């Protein structure tokens, strides 16, 4: 269970990272 939460956190962090790049690229 703990491993799943860690994996999910990493995936969520990656998503936010991609969104941040997309927004920065728009400007």
mmCIF file of the C-alpha atoms, coordinates in Angstrom:
data_MODEL
# 
_entry.id   MODEL 
# 
loop_
_atom_site.group_PDB 
_atom_site.id 
_atom_site.type_symbol 
_atom_site.label_atom_id 
_atom_site.label_alt_id 
_atom_site.label_comp_id 
_atom_site.label_asym_id 
_atom_site.label_entity_id 
_atom_site.label_seq_id 
_atom_site.pdbx_PDB_ins_code 
_atom_site.Cartn_x 
_atom_site.Cartn_y 
_atom_site.Cartn_z 
_atom_site.occupancy 
_atom_site.B_iso_or_equiv 
_atom_site.pdbx_formal_charge 
_atom_site.auth_seq_id 
_atom_site.auth_comp_id 
_atom_site.auth_asym_id 
_atom_site.auth_atom_id 
_atom_site.pdbx_PDB_model_num 
ATOM 1  C CA . UNK A 1 1  ? 0.000 0.000  0.000   1.00 0.00 ? 1  UNK A CA 1 
ATOM 2  C CA . UNK A 1 2  ? 2.775 2.401  0.915   1.00 0.00 ? 2  UNK A CA 1 
ATOM 3  C CA . UNK A 1 3  ? 4.546 1.662  -2.366  1.00 0.00 ? 3  UNK A CA 1 
ATOM 4  C CA . UNK A 1 4  ? 1.328 2.443  -4.259  1.00 0.00 ? 4  UNK A CA 1 
ATOM 5  C CA . UNK A 1 5  ? 0.967 5.819  -2.533  1.00 0.00 ? 5  UNK A CA 1 
ATOM 6  C CA . UNK A 1 6  ? 4.583 6.650  -3.326  1.00 0.00 ? 6  UNK A CA 1 
ATOM 7  C CA . UNK A 1 7  ? 4.070 5.748  -6.971  1.00 0.00 ? 7  UNK A CA 1 
ATOM 8  C CA . UNK A 1 8  ? 0.857 7.779  -7.119  1.00 0.00 ? 8  UNK A CA 1 
ATOM 9  C CA . UNK A 1 9  ? 2.578 10.796 -5.569  1.00 0.00 ? 9  UNK A CA 1 
ATOM 10 C CA . UNK A 1 10 ? 5.356 10.593 -8.150  1.00 0.00 ? 10 UNK A CA 1 
ATOM 11 C CA . UNK A 1 11 ? 2.809 10.391 -10.975 1.00 0.00 ? 11 UNK A CA 1 
ATOM 12 C CA . UNK A 1 12 ? 0.859 13.360 -9.626  1.00 0.00 ? 12 UNK A CA 1 
ATOM 13 C CA . UNK A 1 13 ? 4.051 15.374 -9.232  1.00 0.00 ? 13 UNK A CA 1 
ATOM 14 C CA . UNK A 1 14 ? 4.981 14.560 -12.839 1.00 0.00 ? 14 UNK A CA 1 
ATOM 15 C CA . UNK A 1 15 ? 1.553 15.756 -14.007 1.00 0.00 ? 15 UNK A CA 1 
ATOM 16 C CA . UNK A 1 16 ? 1.917 19.082 -12.194 1.00 0.00 ? 16 UNK A CA 1 
ATOM 17 C CA . UNK A 1 17 ? 5.410 19.384 -13.668 1.00 0.00 ? 17 UNK A CA 1 
ATOM 18 C CA . UNK A 1 18 ? 4.085 18.879 -17.204 1.00 0.00 ? 18 UNK A CA 1 
ATOM 19 C CA . UNK A 1 19 ? 1.294 21.407 -16.638 1.00 0.00 ? 19 UNK A CA 1 
ATOM 20 C CA . UNK A 1 20 ? 3.856 23.910 -15.356 1.00 0.00 ? 20 UNK A CA 1 
ATOM 21 C CA . UNK A 1 21 ? 5.972 23.453 -18.497 1.00 0.00 ? 21 UNK A CA 1 
ATOM 22 C CA . UNK A 1 22 ? 2.902 23.833 -20.724 1.00 0.00 ? 22 UNK A CA 1 
ATOM 23 C CA . UNK A 1 23 ? 1.952 27.103 -19.039 1.00 0.00 ? 23 UNK A CA 1 
ATOM 24 C CA . UNK A 1 24 ? 5.500 28.412 -19.186 1.00 0.00 ? 24 UNK A CA 1 
ATOM 25 C CA . UNK A 1 25 ? 5.653 27.474 -22.868 1.00 0.00 ? 25 UNK A CA 1 
ATOM 26 C CA . UNK A 1 26 ? 2.467 29.445 -23.584 1.00 0.00 ? 26 UNK A CA 1 
ATOM 27 C CA . UNK A 1 27 ? 4.096 32.621 -22.302 1.00 0.00 ? 27 UNK A CA 1 
# 
